[in-house]
Amino acid sequence: MTIHSLYIYDRHCTCIYYQDWHRTKPVSPVPATTIDGNASPSAFSSPRNTLSSTTGIVVAMNEGTIKLPASPQPQTTISSTGLPFDEEAKLVYGVVISLRNMIKKLSGRNEQFVNYRTSAYKLHLFETISGYKFVMLSDPKTDSLRFVLRQVYIGPFLEYVVRNPLVKMDSRERGVDNEYFRASVDRLVRGLSVFS
Amino acid sequence: MAIFGLWVINKAGGLVYQRNFADGLALLTSNEYLVLAGTLHGIHAITSRLSPMGSSSGVQVIEGESFKINIFLTVTGTKFVLLTSLSDTTAEVVLQRVYDIYADAVMKNPFHTPEMPIRSEGFDTRIGTLIGTGQT
């Protein structure tokens, strides 16, 4: 029983926050691009690793999980460990939206998609009225983690993102990452009984 | 516990069989079912690549608030999809039985063209006796 990762998407379909815990298959950083101006290696010298996507959104992730390449790689190289981060984030979003629409269509009511399970993991979704989507990947045997995602929303997210005057909510350039939010989410997730 | 519907999706993502049982879900047109089956086929392929923990199968169970979609993938790539209520625990067994019936009544039928829609009275009857009206 464990929790692998958390993605937060805004209503513009962009991933504004990412954090992972137990993950044997690390995300590969997005090859440096010229679009967001982060191509120079010195941009990665911040204490926290930064994943930038080709759409220009900068999403920070927890420290010490990946080593970013010292030199920019060509866009086409994809590491054998997995997809580049922005590709992965887009696939997660695409799956979530398709399933949400499918569930709505099949039910004929305004029914929400809750989770899906494969042999290796389970994906949970919580969507707010304002269009923020909280997505969590966990062990396939865990029960529904929707309440946890709701707690992330009503706790850390409201406190350190929505009420934080320094966070630009609808910015299309930066994610919502800040130290308090990250620490608070981390504490909440590590305190769960399913986290081990 | 209720079984709402059964779909058979061929290895190319085409819907070759669709049947409704218990009421509870929206009744869609056959075109809409075709689109949904194609979408499900695509999602199934993507989900196996999103695994944070090494290799993974495709999606097996998708849950909504009042029903779930159980997907059984055979080694030949045919997908059997069963729409059931959340409390249903028999889906895996039923899907396995459907596969048996499919092998007997469809694959052994010399008049059936592989990958094409299933129009077989024998298959219909046997599925009918297995699932009935979908209510248990």
Coordinates of C-alpha atoms in Angstrom, one line a residue:
Chain A
M1 CA 0.0 0.0 0.0
T2 CA 1.5 3.2 -1.0
I3 CA 1.0 6.5 -2.8
H4 CA 3.0 7.2 -5.9
S5 CA 2.3 10.7 -7.2
L6 CA 0.0 13.7 -7.2
Y7 CA -0.8 15.9 -10.2
I8 CA -2.8 19.1 -10.1
Y9 CA -4.3 20.6 -13.3
D10 CA -6.0 23.9 -13.7
R11 CA -8.9 24.6 -16.0
H12 CA -6.6 25.4 -18.9
C13 CA -5.5 21.7 -19.0
T14 CA -2.0 22.5 -17.7
C15 CA -0.3 20.7 -15.0
I16 CA 0.4 23.3 -12.3
Y17 CA 1.9 21.1 -9.6
Y18 CA 3.5 17.7 -9.3
Q19 CA 4.9 15.7 -6.4
D20 CA 5.9 12.1 -6.1
W21 CA 6.8 9.7 -3.3
H22 CA 7.5 6.1 -4.0
R23 CA 8.2 5.8 -7.6
T24 CA 10.6 3.2 -9.1
K25 CA 10.2 4.5 -12.6
P26 CA 11.2 8.2 -12.3
V27 CA 9.9 10.8 -14.6
S28 CA 12.5 12.0 -17.1
P29 CA 13.0 15.7 -17.2
V30 CA 11.7 17.5 -20.2
P31 CA 14.6 18.1 -22.6
A32 CA 15.5 21.7 -22.5
T33 CA 13.6 23.8 -24.9
T34 CA 13.9 27.3 -26.1
I35 CA 10.2 28.3 -25.6
D36 CA 10.4 29.0 -21.9
G37 CA 13.9 30.3 -21.7
N38 CA 15.0 27.7 -19.3
A39 CA 17.4 26.1 -21.7
S40 CA 20.5 27.3 -20.0
P41 CA 21.8 24.8 -17.4
S42 CA 22.2 27.5 -14.8
A43 CA 18.4 27.8 -14.6
F44 CA 18.4 24.4 -12.8
S45 CA 20.6 25.5 -10.0
S46 CA 17.7 26.1 -7.7
P47 CA 17.5 23.8 -4.6
R48 CA 14.4 22.2 -6.0
N49 CA 14.3 20.4 -9.3
T50 CA 12.2 22.0 -11.9
L51 CA 10.3 20.3 -14.6
S52 CA 9.3 22.6 -17.4
S53 CA 7.0 21.6 -20.2
T54 CA 7.1 22.7 -23.8
T55 CA 4.0 24.8 -23.1
G56 CA 6.0 27.0 -20.8
I57 CA 4.6 26.0 -17.5
V58 CA 7.2 25.5 -14.8
V59 CA 6.3 22.7 -12.3
A60 CA 8.6 22.0 -9.4
M61 CA 9.0 18.5 -8.0
N62 CA 10.5 17.2 -4.8
E63 CA 14.2 17.2 -4.3
G64 CA 16.6 14.5 -4.9
T65 CA 14.4 12.4 -7.1
I66 CA 15.9 13.2 -10.5
K67 CA 19.1 14.6 -11.8
L68 CA 18.6 17.0 -14.6
P69 CA 20.9 16.8 -17.5
A70 CA 23.8 19.1 -17.3
S71 CA 23.6 19.9 -20.9
P72 CA 20.5 20.4 -23.0
Q73 CA 19.4 17.3 -24.9
P74 CA 17.7 17.2 -28.2
Q75 CA 13.9 17.2 -28.0
T76 CA 13.7 13.8 -29.6
T77 CA 15.6 11.7 -27.0
I78 CA 13.3 9.9 -24.6
S79 CA 14.9 8.1 -21.8
S80 CA 14.2 4.4 -21.4
T81 CA 12.9 4.9 -17.9
G82 CA 9.7 6.6 -19.2
L83 CA 8.2 9.5 -20.9
P84 CA 9.3 13.0 -20.6
F85 CA 7.4 14.8 -17.9
D86 CA 5.2 17.0 -20.0
E87 CA 4.2 14.1 -22.3
E88 CA 3.3 12.1 -19.2
A89 CA 1.3 14.9 -17.7
K90 CA -0.6 15.4 -21.0
L91 CA -1.4 11.7 -21.2
V92 CA -2.7 11.6 -17.6
Y93 CA -4.9 14.6 -18.4
G94 CA -6.1 13.1 -21.6
V95 CA -7.1 9.8 -20.0
V96 CA -8.8 11.6 -17.1
I97 CA -10.8 13.8 -19.4
S98 CA -11.8 11.0 -21.8
L99 CA -12.9 8.8 -18.9
R100 CA -14.8 11.6 -17.3
N101 CA -16.7 12.3 -20.6
M102 CA -17.3 8.5 -21.1
I103 CA -18.8 8.1 -17.6
K104 CA -21.0 11.2 -18.1
K105 CA -22.2 9.9 -21.4
L106 CA -22.9 6.3 -20.2
S107 CA -24.7 7.3 -17.0
G108 CA -26.8 9.9 -18.8
R109 CA -26.6 12.0 -15.6
N110 CA -23.9 14.3 -14.3
E111 CA -22.0 11.5 -12.8
Q112 CA -18.3 11.9 -11.9
F113 CA -15.5 9.6 -12.8
V114 CA -13.9 8.4 -9.5
N115 CA -11.0 6.1 -10.2
Y116 CA -9.6 3.3 -12.4
R117 CA -7.3 0.5 -11.7
T118 CA -4.7 -1.6 -13.7
S119 CA -2.5 -4.4 -12.4
A120 CA 0.2 -2.0 -11.2
Y121 CA -1.5 1.2 -10.0
K122 CA -4.8 3.0 -9.4
L123 CA -5.6 6.5 -10.5
H124 CA -8.0 8.7 -8.4
L125 CA -9.6 11.9 -9.6
F126 CA -11.2 14.8 -7.6
E127 CA -12.5 17.8 -9.6
T128 CA -13.4 21.1 -8.0
I129 CA -16.2 23.3 -9.3
S130 CA -13.6 25.8 -10.4
G131 CA -12.2 23.2 -12.7
Y132 CA -9.1 22.2 -10.8
K133 CA -8.4 18.5 -11.2
F134 CA -6.5 16.7 -8.4
V135 CA -5.1 13.3 -9.7
M136 CA -3.4 10.8 -7.4
L137 CA -1.7 7.5 -8.4
S138 CA -1.6 4.8 -5.7
D139 CA -1.2 1.1 -5.2
P140 CA -3.9 -0.9 -6.9
K141 CA -5.2 -2.3 -3.7
T142 CA -6.0 1.0 -1.9
D143 CA -9.6 2.1 -1.5
S144 CA -10.9 5.3 -2.9
L145 CA -8.6 8.2 -2.1
R146 CA -11.1 10.9 -3.2
F147 CA -11.4 12.1 0.4
V148 CA -7.6 12.6 0.5
L149 CA -7.7 14.7 -2.6
R150 CA -10.5 16.7 -1.1
Q151 CA -8.4 17.2 2.0
V152 CA -5.5 18.4 -0.1
Y153 CA -7.9 20.9 -1.7
I154 CA -9.6 22.2 1.4
G155 CA -6.4 22.2 3.5
P156 CA -3.1 23.0 1.8
F157 CA -4.4 24.2 -1.5
L158 CA -6.9 26.8 -0.1
E159 CA -4.5 27.9 2.6
Y160 CA -1.2 28.2 0.7
V161 CA -2.3 28.6 -2.9
V162 CA -5.7 30.3 -3.1
R163 CA -5.0 32.6 -0.1
N164 CA -1.5 33.2 -1.1
P165 CA -1.2 36.6 -2.7
L166 CA 2.1 35.7 -4.3
V167 CA 0.6 32.8 -6.3
K168 CA -0.8 33.8 -9.6
M169 CA -3.8 31.5 -9.9
D170 CA -4.4 31.6 -13.6
S171 CA -0.9 32.2 -14.7
R172 CA 0.0 30.2 -17.8
E173 CA 3.7 30.5 -17.1
R174 CA 4.3 29.2 -13.6
G175 CA 2.8 26.4 -11.5
V176 CA 1.5 27.0 -8.0
D177 CA 4.4 25.5 -6.2
N178 CA 5.7 27.1 -3.0
E179 CA 7.5 25.7 0.1
Y180 CA 4.6 25.8 2.5
F181 CA 2.2 24.1 0.1
R182 CA 4.7 21.4 -0.7
A183 CA 5.5 20.8 3.0
S184 CA 1.9 20.8 3.9
V185 CA 0.9 18.3 1.2
D186 CA 3.9 16.1 2.1
R187 CA 2.9 16.1 5.7
L188 CA -0.8 15.2 4.9
V189 CA 0.2 12.4 2.5
R190 CA 2.8 10.9 4.8
G191 CA 0.4 10.9 7.7
L192 CA -2.1 8.7 5.8
S193 CA -2.5 5.1 6.9
V194 CA -2.2 3.9 3.3
F195 CA 1.2 5.6 3.0
S196 CA 4.1 3.3 4.0
Chain B
M1 CA -26.2 -6.0 -7.9
A2 CA -26.9 -5.5 -11.6
I3 CA -25.3 -6.0 -14.9
F4 CA -26.1 -3.1 -17.3
G5 CA -24.4 -4.1 -20.5
L6 CA -21.9 -6.2 -22.4
W7 CA -19.6 -5.1 -25.1
V8 CA -17.1 -7.0 -27.2
I9 CA -14.4 -4.9 -28.8
N10 CA -12.1 -6.4 -31.5
K11 CA -8.4 -6.0 -31.6
A12 CA -8.7 -2.9 -33.8
G13 CA -11.0 -1.1 -31.4
G14 CA -14.2 -1.8 -33.3
L15 CA -17.3 -2.7 -31.4
V16 CA -18.5 -6.1 -32.7
Y17 CA -21.2 -6.8 -30.1
Q18 CA -23.2 -4.6 -27.7
R19 CA -26.2 -5.6 -25.6
N20 CA -28.0 -4.0 -22.8
F21 CA -29.5 -5.8 -19.8
A22 CA -30.7 -4.1 -16.6
D23 CA -32.0 -0.5 -16.8
G24 CA -30.0 2.2 -15.0
L25 CA -27.7 3.7 -17.6
A26 CA -28.5 6.0 -20.5
L27 CA -29.6 4.3 -23.7
L28 CA -27.3 5.5 -26.5
T29 CA -27.4 5.1 -30.2
S30 CA -25.2 2.5 -31.8
N31 CA -23.0 5.2 -33.2
E32 CA -22.4 6.6 -29.7
Y33 CA -21.5 3.1 -28.5
L34 CA -19.0 2.7 -31.4
V35 CA -17.3 6.0 -30.4
L36 CA -17.2 5.0 -26.7
A37 CA -15.7 1.6 -27.6
G38 CA -13.0 3.3 -29.7
T39 CA -12.2 5.7 -26.9
L40 CA -11.9 2.9 -24.4
H41 CA -9.6 1.0 -26.8
G42 CA -7.3 4.1 -26.9
I43 CA -7.4 4.7 -23.2
H44 CA -6.6 1.1 -22.5
A45 CA -3.4 1.4 -24.5
I46 CA -2.4 4.7 -22.8
T47 CA -3.0 3.5 -19.2
S48 CA -0.5 0.7 -19.6
R49 CA 2.2 3.3 -20.3
L50 CA 1.4 5.6 -17.3
S51 CA 2.6 3.2 -14.7
P52 CA 4.8 4.6 -12.0
M53 CA 5.9 1.1 -11.0
G54 CA 7.4 -0.6 -14.0
S55 CA 5.2 -2.5 -16.5
S56 CA 1.5 -2.6 -16.1
S57 CA -1.5 -4.1 -17.8
G58 CA -4.1 -1.8 -19.3
V59 CA -7.0 -0.5 -17.3
Q60 CA -9.1 -3.3 -15.7
V61 CA -11.8 -1.5 -13.7
I62 CA -13.1 2.0 -14.2
E63 CA -15.4 3.3 -11.4
G64 CA -18.0 6.1 -11.6
E65 CA -20.3 7.0 -8.8
S66 CA -23.0 4.4 -9.4
F67 CA -21.5 1.9 -11.8
K68 CA -18.2 0.4 -13.0
I69 CA -16.7 -0.8 -16.2
N70 CA -14.9 -4.1 -16.0
I71 CA -12.5 -4.8 -18.9
F72 CA -11.1 -8.3 -19.7
L73 CA -8.4 -8.4 -22.3
T74 CA -7.8 -11.8 -24.0
V75 CA -4.4 -12.8 -25.3
T76 CA -5.6 -12.3 -28.9
G77 CA -6.5 -8.6 -28.2
T78 CA -10.2 -9.0 -28.0
K79 CA -11.7 -7.0 -25.1
F80 CA -14.8 -8.0 -23.2
V81 CA -16.4 -5.1 -21.3
L82 CA -19.0 -5.5 -18.7
L83 CA -20.9 -2.6 -17.2
T84 CA -22.1 -3.4 -13.7
S85 CA -23.2 -1.8 -10.5
L86 CA -20.4 -0.9 -8.0
S87 CA -21.3 -3.6 -5.6
D88 CA -21.1 -6.4 -8.2
T89 CA -18.4 -8.9 -7.5
T90 CA -19.1 -11.5 -10.1
A91 CA -17.8 -9.5 -13.1
E92 CA -14.6 -11.4 -13.5
V93 CA -16.3 -14.8 -13.5
V94 CA -19.1 -13.6 -15.9
L95 CA -16.5 -12.2 -18.3
Q96 CA -14.6 -15.5 -18.3
R97 CA -17.8 -17.3 -19.0
V98 CA -18.6 -14.9 -21.8
Y99 CA -15.2 -15.6 -23.3
D100 CA -16.0 -19.4 -23.2
I101 CA -19.3 -18.8 -24.9
Y102 CA -17.6 -16.5 -27.5
A103 CA -15.0 -19.2 -28.3
D104 CA -17.8 -21.9 -28.7
A105 CA -20.5 -20.0 -30.4
V106 CA -18.6 -17.4 -32.4
M107 CA -15.1 -18.6 -33.2
K108 CA -16.2 -22.1 -34.0
N109 CA -18.9 -20.9 -36.3
P110 CA -17.7 -21.4 -39.9
F111 CA -20.0 -18.6 -41.1
H112 CA -18.5 -16.0 -38.9
T113 CA -15.9 -13.5 -40.3
P114 CA -13.3 -12.7 -37.7
E115 CA -13.2 -9.1 -36.5
M116 CA -16.7 -8.4 -37.9
P117 CA -19.9 -7.8 -35.9
I118 CA -21.3 -10.9 -34.2
R119 CA -24.6 -11.9 -35.6
S120 CA -25.2 -15.3 -34.1
E121 CA -28.4 -16.5 -32.6
G122 CA -26.5 -19.2 -30.6
F123 CA -24.3 -16.6 -29.0
D124 CA -27.3 -14.3 -28.2
T125 CA -29.2 -17.2 -26.6
R126 CA -26.3 -18.4 -24.5
I127 CA -25.4 -14.9 -23.3
G128 CA -29.1 -14.4 -22.5
T129 CA -29.1 -17.5 -20.3
L130 CA -25.9 -16.5 -18.6
I131 CA -26.8 -13.0 -17.7
G132 CA -30.6 -13.1 -18.0
T133 CA -32.1 -9.7 -17.4
G134 CA -29.0 -8.6 -15.5
Q135 CA -30.7 -8.5 -12.1
T136 CA -29.6 -10.8 -9.4

